[in-house]
Amino acid sequence: MTKLQIRSRCFLLALLVSAQAGCLLFGVAWATGWLWDTYQFVVNDYVSSAGRAEAHELAIEVKALGVTTSEPGTQDWQKLQQLCEITNIPNDGVLCIMRRDNGALLCHPDLKADPGLLRLFPGKSLLTNDETSGPITQLVREAESQRLPVVNGKVELYGQLHTFTGFSMPSINAILGVYQSNVSIASFAASTIRPVMQIGYILVAFIVGATAMITIFLLNRYEDGLADSNSKLEEQVTERTQSLVRTRNAVTFGLARLAEFRDIATGKHLERIRSYVSILATEMARTNPEIAPGFVADLAAASSLHDIGKVGIPDAILLKPDQLKPSERKAIEMHTTFGKECLSAIRKQLGNDDFLEVAEQIAATHHEHWDGSGYPQGLQGKEIPLTGRIVALADVYDALTSDRPYKKAVSHEAAREWIVTRYAQQFDPAVVEAFVAREDDFRRICHSKRDTRTKAAQKTNPVSDSCEFDSAVLAVTR
């Protein structure tokens, strides 16, 4: 079942106002219908009562005229005809007189204009009321048997429905009939109900407008309150997130520092690596949409764990001041595998985490070369994750410009020349270009965060301005 999605404030407001308007209009329509039916019933009842009263008064008037016969052409008939002509019946009605025995028309207001009306038999028309139905003459005789001189109901005249009231006058063999047009009656009822309906719809419009304004006001107040609550909640979430990130970074750095604590020569290596990586990633982000600000922060923090696998390397190999033997080189290369396995195990325990994924990539691939000559897998080009390509250059630059048990530090210029000559060989061209673009920042960090060296070390291993050194030693860093 599809649920209604309300994502727009305007849609919500329109939905509320429409619902209110629909309910009110339905209520007005129902109330109007009920009022119409009730009022129509009252009007019809009033018309019937008025018709009976009118017929009774006319019957009295006929008796007052001293009429003894209704036969056409007689003087009494002329009196009856004149009475029909001068009598005004409400609701576009007419007064007619018909024979009691066969229902033939005797008198009609339009008889002079249309003598052919005498050929009509309105007394044979079907009269219908709530109790019975039948020809007028028949119902009149039935009423007489019950000593009721009056009959009423609905009857058709000239193709239109009329309310009919008949008064029996057996003494002159006539039925005095009062006809009132139902169309006129309905028009009268409508003229009374229509203003009520109009007032109702005006009230609906007013109420809908008022409720819309109130809804907008309340909605604005609610949204303002919700915005304040969300803002405070976002601040709390941001503070807690930042606190967790600071804690994570501190623990990460402490763990990485503990891993390198055995190597007294590394000094501020981790701090410099983080700075170098942050500079490279920020520079590359200007042209690489793959690099987002959050990625830069995670990459800088995770870079501290690039050599976490060295905890599994024996001190005799890790701290050896001389060039490593092939077997020792194989052993020290295992630190990438150890680091990957360690971080992978942590990630499995914690579940998917972007930071740990980045750290695992770095630990596994920061010794891979662009041309495929690196280790442990010999990945080539973009097979190497971007994280590993960035940390690879930062790690080599720091190794070149720092003292190690197996080599002395070189100058920034020498390190720069060594790295640039390995463009698209050992290093990703894009990373080298970012390094060249920000080399002044590298030089500044290299000098400001240089390891503290003893005077003896400074005399023994002065910083070299030459890039002529043993390439075999520097081909890969430990």
XYZ file of C-alpha atoms in Angstrom:
478
model
C 0.000 0.000 0.000
C 1.466 3.337 -1.072
C 1.676 5.902 1.715
C 0.976 9.567 1.053
C 4.274 11.444 1.140
C 4.002 15.030 2.413
C 7.301 16.766 1.734
C 6.192 20.274 0.843
C 4.923 22.896 3.290
C 2.648 24.359 0.611
C 1.240 20.911 -0.166
C 0.542 20.296 3.536
C -1.189 23.668 3.866
C -3.231 23.079 0.706
C -4.173 19.614 1.961
C -5.361 20.956 5.320
C -7.354 23.829 3.801
C -8.837 21.529 1.143
C -9.873 19.017 3.797
C -11.496 21.756 5.872
C -13.223 23.248 2.835
C -14.408 19.818 1.704
C -15.859 18.974 5.126
C -17.564 22.359 5.428
C -18.954 22.238 1.886
C -20.232 18.725 2.475
C -21.873 19.925 5.690
C -23.447 22.927 3.979
C -24.638 20.806 1.052
C -26.162 18.222 3.409
C -27.753 20.905 5.589
C -29.076 22.704 2.512
C -30.549 19.482 1.143
C -32.175 18.700 4.466
C -33.455 22.278 4.761
C -34.769 22.156 1.188
C -36.668 18.912 1.771
C -38.052 20.112 5.092
C -39.014 23.523 3.790
C -40.537 22.012 0.641
C -42.659 19.747 2.803
C -43.742 22.703 4.948
C -44.521 24.824 1.870
C -46.514 22.033 0.206
C -48.434 21.450 3.398
C -49.114 25.174 3.661
C -50.197 25.362 0.007
C -52.557 22.416 0.492
C -54.052 24.003 3.598
C -54.339 27.362 1.858
C -55.961 25.630 -1.139
C -58.571 23.971 1.080
C -59.306 27.273 2.780
C -59.540 29.024 -0.590
C -61.888 26.337 -1.975
C -64.082 26.525 1.114
C -64.358 30.326 0.859
C -65.184 30.118 -2.862
C -67.880 27.490 -2.148
C -69.432 29.861 0.381
C -69.272 32.627 -2.204
C -71.023 30.394 -4.773
C -73.826 29.732 -2.312
C -74.043 33.454 -1.660
C -74.611 34.009 -5.379
C -77.743 31.869 -5.160
C -76.613 29.533 -7.955
C -78.926 26.564 -8.485
C -77.459 25.089 -11.681
C -74.149 24.916 -13.515
C -75.446 24.149 -16.990
C -73.632 26.190 -19.662
C -75.597 29.082 -21.125
C -77.719 29.704 -18.058
C -77.545 32.852 -15.982
C -76.179 30.890 -13.003
C -73.436 29.466 -15.250
C -72.474 33.003 -16.252
C -72.141 33.880 -12.555
C -69.843 30.899 -12.069
C -67.792 31.801 -15.168
C -67.447 35.377 -13.974
C -66.296 34.117 -10.562
C -63.570 32.014 -12.248
C -62.413 35.018 -14.249
C -62.144 37.461 -11.329
C -60.677 35.091 -8.739
C -56.894 35.280 -8.279
C -55.384 32.032 -7.096
C -51.810 32.267 -5.656
C -48.798 30.491 -7.198
C -49.964 31.087 -10.807
C -53.127 29.142 -10.026
C -56.570 29.077 -11.632
C -60.117 28.402 -10.486
C -62.034 25.881 -12.603
C -65.487 24.348 -12.287
C -66.184 20.892 -13.719
C -69.175 18.582 -13.851
C -69.446 16.270 -10.892
C -70.887 13.340 -12.858
C -68.555 13.095 -15.878
C -65.736 15.579 -15.108
C -66.400 17.835 -18.133
C -65.068 21.388 -17.902
C -67.785 23.992 -17.195
C -65.949 27.204 -16.301
C -62.391 28.424 -16.853
C -60.755 31.905 -16.752
C -59.647 31.525 -20.413
C -62.919 30.122 -21.726
C -63.882 33.282 -23.636
C -60.550 33.281 -25.435
C -60.653 29.541 -26.074
C -64.191 28.073 -26.125
C -62.716 24.726 -27.123
C -61.782 24.212 -23.481
C -65.351 22.966 -22.954
C -64.334 19.775 -24.757
C -61.898 18.912 -21.942
C -62.653 16.533 -19.073
C -60.325 17.613 -16.247
C -62.447 15.655 -13.788
C -61.071 12.445 -15.303
C -57.442 13.484 -14.589
C -55.537 11.285 -12.170
C -55.330 12.812 -8.702
C -52.583 11.501 -6.401
C -52.017 12.091 -2.716
C -50.290 10.311 0.169
C -53.250 7.982 0.751
C -54.709 7.088 -2.651
C -54.951 7.958 -6.329
C -57.661 7.959 -8.971
C -59.790 10.185 -11.193
C -60.908 13.397 -9.505
C -64.641 12.575 -9.876
C -64.139 9.146 -8.317
C -62.168 10.473 -5.349
C -64.775 13.220 -4.822
C -67.583 10.652 -4.619
C -65.516 8.521 -2.228
C -64.908 11.589 -0.054
C -68.639 12.389 -0.097
C -69.370 8.913 1.194
C -67.200 9.790 4.174
C -68.910 13.199 4.471
C -65.744 14.999 3.351
C -66.482 17.682 0.774
C -62.829 18.397 -0.047
C -60.155 16.343 -1.870
C -56.597 17.405 -2.629
C -53.417 16.078 -4.175
C -51.223 16.367 -7.257
C -52.676 16.485 -10.737
C -51.336 17.264 -14.200
C -52.717 20.309 -16.054
C -51.419 21.599 -19.392
C -48.508 19.175 -19.110
C -47.377 20.571 -15.747
C -47.879 19.266 -12.249
C -50.279 21.256 -10.051
C -51.498 21.058 -6.498
C -55.250 20.514 -6.737
C -57.995 21.146 -4.180
C -61.531 20.101 -5.123
C -64.732 21.072 -3.299
C -67.810 19.026 -4.094
C -71.088 20.886 -4.700
C -73.664 18.125 -5.366
C -76.551 20.592 -5.367
C -75.441 22.037 -8.698
C -73.662 18.852 -9.970
C -70.292 20.601 -9.926
C -66.798 20.358 -8.474
C -65.017 23.591 -7.665
C -61.312 23.035 -8.425
C -58.407 25.192 -7.263
C -55.168 24.591 -9.204
C -51.748 25.912 -8.006
C -48.616 25.468 -10.156
C -45.922 23.311 -8.565
C -43.308 25.208 -10.594
C -44.412 28.431 -8.956
C -44.460 26.765 -5.551
C -40.910 25.455 -6.091
C -39.779 28.918 -7.233
C -41.225 30.409 -4.062
C -39.396 27.827 -1.951
C -36.166 28.373 -3.890
C -36.403 32.134 -3.460
C -36.408 31.547 0.278
C -33.796 28.775 0.425
C -31.329 30.289 -2.079
C -30.305 33.222 0.156
C -29.789 30.782 3.008
C -27.553 28.677 0.748
C -25.626 31.754 -0.362
C -25.129 32.813 3.234
C -23.964 29.282 4.028
C -21.384 29.280 1.233
C -20.211 32.754 2.224
C -19.777 31.483 5.776
C -17.860 28.477 4.422
C -15.541 30.791 2.481
C -15.062 32.963 5.555
C -14.440 29.983 7.838
C -12.025 28.379 5.353
C -10.152 31.661 4.978
C -10.028 32.169 8.734
C -8.933 28.587 9.404
C -6.324 28.881 6.643
C -4.867 31.961 8.331
C -4.972 30.255 11.721
C -3.399 27.126 10.205
C -0.616 29.191 8.629
C -0.006 30.953 11.938
C 0.070 27.709 13.923
C 2.175 26.004 11.256
C 4.685 28.853 11.341
C 4.837 28.683 15.133
C 5.267 24.925 14.985
C 7.965 25.141 12.320
C 9.798 27.844 14.274
C 9.714 25.685 17.380
C 10.736 22.630 15.384
C 13.564 24.577 13.737
C 14.830 25.688 17.159
C 14.634 22.130 18.470
C 16.374 20.774 15.368
C 19.041 23.465 15.625
C 19.742 22.576 19.245
C 19.698 18.880 18.387
C 22.074 19.461 15.466
C 24.403 21.388 17.757
C 24.360 18.536 20.254
C 24.920 15.966 17.501
C 27.727 18.085 16.033
C 29.377 18.481 19.437
C 29.122 14.769 20.170
C 30.306 13.864 16.679
C 33.271 16.204 16.966
C 34.017 14.784 20.402
C 33.889 11.245 19.014
C 36.079 12.232 16.068
C 38.604 13.869 18.404
C 38.574 10.791 20.602
C 38.925 8.523 17.577
C 41.792 10.553 16.166
C 43.537 10.669 19.540
C 43.188 6.906 19.992
C 44.290 6.343 16.395
C 47.334 8.550 16.803
C 48.169 6.953 20.145
C 47.866 3.471 18.656
C 50.022 4.421 15.688
C 52.560 6.134 17.957
C 52.707 3.025 20.111
C 53.387 0.945 17.000
C 56.336 3.196 16.091
C 57.552 3.693 19.644
C 60.120 0.958 19.129
C 61.659 2.992 16.314
C 63.183 5.941 18.187
C 64.305 7.480 14.905
C 60.802 8.178 13.615
C 60.163 11.081 16.027
C 57.438 13.364 14.675
C 56.965 11.201 11.620
C 53.232 10.690 12.221
C 52.512 14.392 12.656
C 54.352 15.235 9.457
C 52.658 12.441 7.508
C 49.241 13.716 8.534
C 50.139 17.245 7.467
C 51.633 16.144 4.127
C 48.621 13.942 3.338
C 46.179 16.720 4.213
C 48.039 19.165 1.935
C 48.114 16.737 -1.000
C 44.453 15.727 -0.660
C 43.298 19.339 -0.328
C 45.230 20.359 -3.437
C 43.914 17.413 -5.454
C 40.339 18.126 -4.318
C 40.410 21.299 -6.432
C 40.336 19.205 -9.611
C 39.141 15.802 -8.382
C 35.411 15.616 -7.467
C 36.085 12.234 -5.854
C 37.725 14.019 -2.922
C 35.273 15.576 -0.435
C 36.162 17.536 2.746
C 35.136 14.579 4.908
C 37.400 12.333 2.850
C 40.372 14.654 3.447
C 39.805 14.591 7.218
C 39.458 10.786 7.322
C 42.486 10.329 5.079
C 44.680 12.590 7.228
C 43.657 10.807 10.442
C 43.876 7.313 8.934
C 47.336 7.982 7.476
C 48.731 7.692 11.019
C 47.991 3.958 10.848
C 49.905 3.342 7.624
C 52.714 1.459 9.414
C 50.586 -0.185 12.121
C 51.710 -3.560 10.779
C 55.299 -2.907 11.942
C 54.325 -4.243 15.369
C 54.757 -7.673 13.794
C 58.313 -7.023 12.508
C 61.251 -8.156 14.693
C 63.398 -5.349 16.150
C 66.507 -6.865 14.628
C 65.118 -6.159 11.170
C 63.106 -3.024 11.877
C 65.983 -1.213 13.652
C 68.830 -2.591 11.569
C 71.178 0.298 10.639
C 72.622 -1.487 7.629
C 71.119 -2.345 4.284
C 68.605 -5.177 4.519
C 69.214 -8.591 3.038
C 66.660 -9.922 0.524
C 65.133 -12.188 3.177
C 64.950 -9.297 5.621
C 63.395 -7.110 2.940
C 60.728 -9.785 2.410
C 60.107 -9.869 6.148
C 59.725 -6.102 6.502
C 57.428 -5.990 3.468
C 55.031 -8.137 5.469
C 54.116 -5.101 7.605
C 51.603 -4.052 4.906
C 49.864 -7.418 5.151
C 49.966 -7.375 8.956
C 48.484 -3.873 9.004
C 45.692 -4.787 6.585
C 44.794 -7.920 8.571
C 44.792 -6.013 11.864
C 42.514 -3.226 10.602
C 40.310 -5.689 8.726
C 39.724 -7.620 11.956
C 38.770 -4.387 13.745
C 36.408 -3.419 10.927
C 34.677 -6.796 11.061
C 34.042 -6.318 14.772
C 32.718 -2.765 14.406
C 30.900 -3.179 11.105
C 31.319 -1.057 7.992
C 33.128 2.176 8.778
C 34.512 4.617 6.205
C 37.429 5.615 8.398
C 38.578 2.040 9.018
C 38.127 1.221 5.333
C 40.418 4.124 4.395
C 42.943 3.086 7.054
C 42.917 -0.513 5.769
C 43.492 0.666 2.177
C 46.412 2.838 3.267
C 48.055 0.115 5.351
C 47.789 -2.364 2.465
C 48.788 -0.166 -0.502
C 51.084 2.688 0.596
C 54.094 0.797 -0.817
C 52.506 0.065 -4.210
C 54.068 1.833 -7.230
C 52.279 3.473 -10.150
C 54.202 1.305 -12.628
C 53.406 -1.935 -10.759
C 56.858 -2.448 -9.227
C 55.707 -2.000 -5.630
C 54.518 -4.438 -2.988
C 52.714 -6.435 -1.653
C 50.452 -7.092 -4.684
C 52.235 -5.248 -7.472
C 49.169 -3.140 -8.258
C 49.466 -0.708 -11.137
C 47.982 2.727 -11.920
C 44.466 3.303 -10.658
C 44.283 -0.259 -9.376
C 45.941 1.336 -6.357
C 43.376 3.184 -4.215
C 43.767 6.962 -4.247
C 44.371 6.855 -0.498
C 47.396 4.616 -0.946
C 48.795 6.740 -3.801
C 48.658 9.913 -1.710
C 50.194 8.382 1.430
C 52.909 6.703 -0.673
C 54.391 10.039 -1.759
C 54.005 11.618 1.686
C 55.737 8.635 3.331
C 58.652 8.636 0.871
C 59.121 12.414 1.174
C 59.273 12.134 4.963
C 61.648 9.178 4.768
C 63.939 11.146 2.449
C 64.005 14.299 4.582
C 64.358 12.492 7.938
C 67.199 10.586 9.547
C 66.830 6.818 9.614
C 69.124 4.155 11.075
C 70.002 3.138 7.522
C 70.365 6.624 5.927
C 70.821 10.298 6.618
C 68.299 13.036 5.823
C 68.431 14.943 2.527
C 67.282 18.483 1.815
C 63.840 19.370 0.531
C 65.304 20.215 -2.874
C 67.018 16.850 -3.139
C 63.862 15.017 -2.063
C 61.831 17.017 -4.577
C 64.203 16.110 -7.407
C 64.153 12.438 -6.414
C 60.321 12.343 -6.371
C 59.865 14.292 -9.617
C 62.209 11.955 -11.486
C 59.853 9.105 -10.571
C 56.802 10.832 -12.049
C 54.452 8.161 -13.520
C 56.899 5.475 -12.386
C 56.788 5.109 -8.628
C 54.188 7.848 -8.043
C 50.795 8.842 -9.411
C 51.343 11.809 -11.796
C 48.421 13.705 -10.249
C 49.876 13.309 -6.752
C 53.315 14.484 -7.938
C 51.727 17.553 -9.547
C 49.917 18.340 -6.283
C 53.223 17.957 -4.420
C 55.038 20.341 -6.776
C 52.182 22.866 -6.493
C 52.412 22.838 -2.679
C 56.126 22.167 -2.175
C 56.562 25.363 -0.135
C 54.135 23.949 2.427
C 56.088 20.688 2.461
C 59.330 22.601 3.064
C 57.756 24.608 5.901
C 56.409 21.509 7.656
C 59.652 19.636 7.122
C 61.576 22.391 8.963
C 58.966 23.262 11.619
C 58.329 19.661 12.656
C 61.858 18.328 12.268
C 62.898 15.619 14.719
C 65.151 16.764 17.564
C 68.670 15.573 16.728
C 71.576 15.303 19.087
C 74.703 17.281 18.333
C 76.541 14.051 17.719
C 73.947 13.009 15.183
C 74.131 16.398 13.512
C 77.905 16.043 13.137
C 77.660 12.425 12.041
C 74.645 12.717 9.751
C 74.379 16.296 8.494
C 71.517 17.087 6.135
C 72.648 16.492 2.570
C 71.895 18.958 -0.215
C 72.735 16.380 -2.850
C 70.405 13.872 -4.385
C 73.250 11.514 -5.134
C 72.586 8.714 -2.692
C 72.119 4.998 -2.803
C 68.970 4.514 -4.877
C 68.763 0.896 -3.836
C 68.460 1.992 -0.233
C 65.789 4.567 -1.052
C 63.915 2.624 -3.713
C 61.506 1.590 -1.018
C 61.067 2.887 2.490
C 60.738 0.664 5.489
